[in-house]
Amino acid sequence: MVGYAHVLRDLPCLFSCALPPSPVNVTVTQLKANSATVSWDVPEGDVVIGYAILQQRQDGQMQRFIREVNTTNRACVLWDLAEDADYIIQVQSIGLYGESQASKRVHFRTLKETDRLPSNSSNQGDITMEGLDKDRQLQTGEIIIIVAVLLMWAAVIALFCRQYDIIKDNDSNNNKEKTKPSSEHSTPERPTGGLLRSKKKSPSVNIIEV
């Protein structure tokens, strides 16, 4: 009986020694109005098969217990949070023989709907602005190409119109030269009539009286 009593006395120590240590470096990031991300670290060398999270509002109106096993995740997204509300969370590691002690209590406050995201939103904004800058650069390049093509066409049309006016002027000058009166090139006619004829002398009559 003494031997069994010794074993029964040591059982709590055996189970407590087999439990994993509490998570460390519990932090809350990705704060939004209705969600947040909690992450933690687990000391190396301990077998951890899951985690448990105790989530509660500071005013005591809501309490939630999240438990997941057969996972190596070291982060969890908390959904359906109230906006602009204070929360307290604690994380436990789940081992082969039970759960660890709860971590230190971590306090956080959700954002308002009108607030901007303090984390990752800046990166997303930078990516969006880079995309907009690239689009603007592409649009500017396309506009420059279109303007250059239009200027080339305008120059071609102007050159064509100029050549057409020159050809038209040459044709009109040629037509005017062809339509001049032929009298300018013909020899003048000699006048005919009594001017060139010799004057006939009228017969004179001499009367001699005896």
Tab-separated table of C-alpha atoms in Angstrom:
chain	number	residue	atom	x	y	z
A	1	MET	CA	0.000	0.000	0.000
A	2	VAL	CA	2.894	2.263	0.716
A	3	GLY	CA	4.173	1.864	-2.874
A	4	TYR	CA	0.773	2.655	-4.433
A	5	ALA	CA	0.404	5.670	-2.197
A	6	HIS	CA	3.768	6.936	-3.401
A	7	VAL	CA	2.738	6.531	-7.051
A	8	LEU	CA	-0.595	8.244	-6.509
A	9	ARG	CA	1.182	11.054	-4.756
A	10	ASP	CA	3.550	11.591	-7.727
A	11	LEU	CA	0.865	11.445	-10.447
A	12	PRO	CA	-0.066	15.171	-10.237
A	13	CYS	CA	3.605	16.050	-10.584
A	14	LEU	CA	3.987	13.799	-13.615
A	15	PHE	CA	1.012	15.342	-15.396
A	16	SER	CA	1.983	18.897	-14.483
A	17	CYS	CA	5.512	18.324	-15.730
A	18	ALA	CA	4.154	16.989	-19.045
A	19	LEU	CA	2.046	20.103	-19.681
A	20	PRO	CA	3.472	22.670	-22.139
A	21	PRO	CA	4.592	26.068	-20.899
A	22	SER	CA	2.422	29.115	-21.297
A	23	PRO	CA	2.633	31.074	-24.584
A	24	VAL	CA	4.842	34.150	-24.593
A	25	ASN	CA	4.978	37.412	-26.590
A	26	VAL	CA	1.222	37.590	-26.992
A	27	THR	CA	0.463	40.576	-29.244
A	28	VAL	CA	-2.577	41.979	-31.025
A	29	THR	CA	-2.217	43.387	-34.560
A	30	GLN	CA	-4.371	44.080	-37.610
A	31	LEU	CA	-6.782	46.100	-35.477
A	32	LYS	CA	-10.052	46.951	-37.197
A	33	ALA	CA	-13.524	47.947	-36.110
A	34	ASN	CA	-14.860	44.376	-35.965
A	35	SER	CA	-11.765	42.160	-36.013
A	36	ALA	CA	-8.208	41.780	-34.766
A	37	THR	CA	-5.352	39.281	-35.029
A	38	VAL	CA	-3.692	37.790	-31.973
A	39	SER	CA	-0.304	36.066	-32.254
A	40	TRP	CA	2.057	34.392	-29.782
A	41	ASP	CA	5.234	32.342	-29.449
A	42	VAL	CA	5.790	28.905	-27.940
A	43	PRO	CA	9.100	27.968	-26.288
A	44	GLU	CA	11.098	25.519	-28.360
A	45	GLY	CA	11.376	21.870	-27.388
A	46	ASP	CA	7.774	21.485	-26.203
A	47	VAL	CA	5.159	19.444	-28.027
A	48	VAL	CA	2.169	21.677	-28.764
A	49	ILE	CA	-0.797	20.353	-30.729
A	50	GLY	CA	-3.146	23.315	-30.486
A	51	TYR	CA	-4.154	26.441	-28.663
A	52	ALA	CA	-6.997	27.934	-26.674
A	53	ILE	CA	-7.943	31.615	-26.468
A	54	LEU	CA	-10.088	33.234	-23.824
A	55	GLN	CA	-11.635	36.431	-25.185
A	56	GLN	CA	-13.830	38.723	-23.131
A	57	ARG	CA	-15.000	42.280	-23.126
A	58	GLN	CA	-13.660	44.424	-20.355
A	59	ASP	CA	-17.168	45.470	-19.347
A	60	GLY	CA	-18.096	41.787	-18.912
A	61	GLN	CA	-20.907	41.787	-21.481
A	62	MET	CA	-19.412	39.030	-23.648
A	63	GLN	CA	-17.008	36.133	-23.188
A	64	ARG	CA	-15.787	33.666	-25.811
A	65	PHE	CA	-13.574	30.635	-25.670
A	66	ILE	CA	-11.767	29.525	-28.843
A	67	ARG	CA	-10.089	26.113	-28.966
A	68	GLU	CA	-8.284	24.470	-31.883
A	69	VAL	CA	-6.188	21.303	-31.948
A	70	ASN	CA	-4.069	19.463	-34.519
A	71	THR	CA	-2.577	22.715	-35.717
A	72	THR	CA	0.773	24.460	-35.553
A	73	ASN	CA	-0.644	27.939	-36.045
A	74	ARG	CA	0.655	30.670	-33.810
A	75	ALA	CA	-1.966	33.253	-34.717
A	76	CYS	CA	-5.726	33.565	-34.788
A	77	VAL	CA	-8.174	36.131	-36.187
A	78	LEU	CA	-10.847	37.344	-33.782
A	79	TRP	CA	-14.118	38.103	-35.581
A	80	ASP	CA	-17.461	39.704	-34.674
A	81	LEU	CA	-15.950	42.228	-32.317
A	82	ALA	CA	-17.800	45.351	-31.277
A	83	GLU	CA	-16.380	48.569	-32.604
A	84	ASP	CA	-14.650	50.983	-30.230
A	85	ALA	CA	-14.714	48.401	-27.421
A	86	ASP	CA	-12.123	47.175	-24.899
A	87	TYR	CA	-11.170	43.462	-24.864
A	88	ILE	CA	-8.931	41.213	-22.791
A	89	ILE	CA	-7.437	37.989	-24.132
A	90	GLN	CA	-5.373	35.120	-22.736
A	91	VAL	CA	-3.794	32.279	-24.692
A	92	GLN	CA	-3.095	28.689	-23.632
A	93	SER	CA	-1.022	26.003	-25.350
A	94	ILE	CA	-2.512	22.542	-25.726
A	95	GLY	CA	-0.142	19.614	-25.315
A	96	LEU	CA	-0.509	15.864	-25.406
A	97	TYR	CA	-1.522	15.707	-21.743
A	98	GLY	CA	-3.509	18.893	-21.321
A	99	GLU	CA	-3.444	22.661	-21.436
A	100	SER	CA	-0.829	25.048	-20.162
A	101	GLN	CA	-1.360	27.859	-17.764
A	102	ALA	CA	-2.949	30.931	-19.314
A	103	SER	CA	-0.658	33.626	-20.615
A	104	LYS	CA	-0.550	37.128	-19.294
A	105	ARG	CA	-3.640	39.189	-19.892
A	106	VAL	CA	-3.410	41.415	-22.974
A	107	HIS	CA	-5.687	44.421	-23.413
A	108	PHE	CA	-6.668	45.991	-26.755
A	109	ARG	CA	-9.339	48.300	-28.106
A	110	THR	CA	-11.063	47.994	-31.471
A	111	LEU	CA	-11.272	50.904	-33.879
A	112	LYS	CA	-14.215	52.972	-35.012
A	113	GLU	CA	-15.694	52.509	-38.449
A	114	THR	CA	-14.336	55.892	-39.486
A	115	ASP	CA	-10.794	55.144	-38.300
A	116	ARG	CA	-8.042	54.137	-40.689
A	117	LEU	CA	-6.110	50.929	-40.319
A	118	PRO	CA	-2.860	51.570	-38.422
A	119	SER	CA	-1.097	48.459	-39.762
A	120	ASN	CA	-0.843	46.977	-43.244
A	121	SER	CA	-3.237	49.618	-44.492
A	122	SER	CA	-0.266	51.860	-45.241
A	123	ASN	CA	1.343	49.100	-47.280
A	124	GLN	CA	-1.859	48.480	-49.156
A	125	GLY	CA	-2.165	52.201	-49.756
A	126	ASP	CA	1.380	52.307	-51.083
A	127	ILE	CA	0.624	49.421	-53.449
A	128	THR	CA	-2.557	51.139	-54.596
A	129	MET	CA	-0.757	54.437	-55.169
A	130	GLU	CA	1.997	52.666	-57.078
A	131	GLY	CA	-0.628	51.053	-59.267
A	132	LEU	CA	-2.280	54.431	-59.856
A	133	ASP	CA	1.080	56.021	-60.704
A	134	LYS	CA	1.803	53.269	-63.233
A	135	ASP	CA	-1.648	53.731	-64.773
A	136	ARG	CA	-1.096	57.473	-64.987
A	137	GLN	CA	2.292	56.949	-66.600
A	138	LEU	CA	0.755	54.595	-69.139
A	139	GLN	CA	-2.034	57.060	-69.866
A	140	THR	CA	0.480	59.897	-70.287
A	141	GLY	CA	2.579	57.817	-72.694
A	142	GLU	CA	-0.481	56.879	-74.730
A	143	ILE	CA	-1.549	60.533	-74.925
A	144	ILE	CA	1.927	61.554	-76.130
A	145	ILE	CA	1.873	58.886	-78.836
A	146	ILE	CA	-1.611	59.923	-79.981
A	147	VAL	CA	-0.601	63.608	-80.126
A	148	ALA	CA	2.540	62.762	-82.127
A	149	VAL	CA	0.524	60.726	-84.638
A	150	LEU	CA	-2.021	63.527	-85.008
A	151	LEU	CA	0.751	66.070	-85.626
A	152	MET	CA	2.280	63.824	-88.293
A	153	TRP	CA	-1.066	63.480	-90.042
A	154	ALA	CA	-1.620	67.228	-89.847
A	155	ALA	CA	1.787	67.833	-91.450
A	156	VAL	CA	1.044	65.342	-94.242
A	157	ILE	CA	-2.340	66.926	-94.937
A	158	ALA	CA	-0.836	70.436	-94.984
A	159	LEU	CA	1.876	69.316	-97.423
A	160	PHE	CA	-0.704	67.689	-99.665
A	161	CYS	CA	-2.867	70.812	-99.685
A	162	ARG	CA	0.126	72.954	-100.577
A	163	GLN	CA	1.105	70.688	-103.460
A	164	TYR	CA	-2.482	70.672	-104.655
A	165	ASP	CA	-2.617	74.497	-104.664
A	166	ILE	CA	0.634	74.675	-106.665
A	167	ILE	CA	-0.661	72.211	-109.270
A	168	LYS	CA	-3.946	74.071	-109.490
A	169	ASP	CA	-2.191	77.428	-110.057
A	170	ASN	CA	-0.040	75.941	-112.819
A	171	ASP	CA	-3.086	74.529	-114.612
A	172	SER	CA	-4.912	77.861	-114.472
A	173	ASN	CA	-1.910	79.710	-115.928
A	174	ASN	CA	-1.629	77.231	-118.796
A	175	ASN	CA	-5.313	77.618	-119.631
A	176	LYS	CA	-5.011	81.416	-119.736
A	177	GLU	CA	-2.130	81.247	-122.199
A	178	LYS	CA	-4.088	78.951	-124.525
A	179	THR	CA	-7.167	81.194	-124.584
A	180	LYS	CA	-5.357	84.402	-125.823
A	181	PRO	CA	-6.822	85.880	-129.157
A	182	SER	CA	-5.105	84.756	-132.377
A	183	SER	CA	-5.074	88.335	-133.716
A	184	GLU	CA	-2.070	89.024	-131.567
A	185	HIS	CA	-0.029	86.461	-133.542
A	186	SER	CA	-1.506	86.998	-137.124
A	187	THR	CA	0.023	89.395	-139.611
A	188	PRO	CA	-1.960	92.547	-140.268
A	189	GLU	CA	-4.017	92.548	-143.455
A	190	ARG	CA	-3.078	94.980	-146.137
A	191	PRO	CA	-5.756	97.508	-146.821
A	192	THR	CA	-7.378	97.186	-150.246
A	193	GLY	CA	-9.415	99.700	-152.196
A	194	GLY	CA	-9.015	103.007	-153.880
A	195	LEU	CA	-6.056	104.056	-151.709
A	196	LEU	CA	-3.661	101.833	-153.691
A	197	ARG	CA	-5.258	102.385	-157.085
A	198	SER	CA	-3.818	105.112	-159.373
A	199	LYS	CA	-6.036	108.047	-160.064
A	200	LYS	CA	-7.407	108.168	-163.596
A	201	LYS	CA	-6.894	111.435	-165.398
A	202	SER	CA	-10.048	113.002	-166.860
A	203	PRO	CA	-9.835	113.754	-170.670
A	204	SER	CA	-9.097	117.353	-171.431
A	205	VAL	CA	-10.858	119.062	-174.473
A	206	ASN	CA	-9.192	121.873	-176.196
A	207	ILE	CA	-11.491	124.077	-178.414
A	208	ILE	CA	-9.854	126.151	-181.029
A	209	GLU	CA	-11.996	128.909	-182.616
A	210	VAL	CA	-11.256	129.870	-186.234
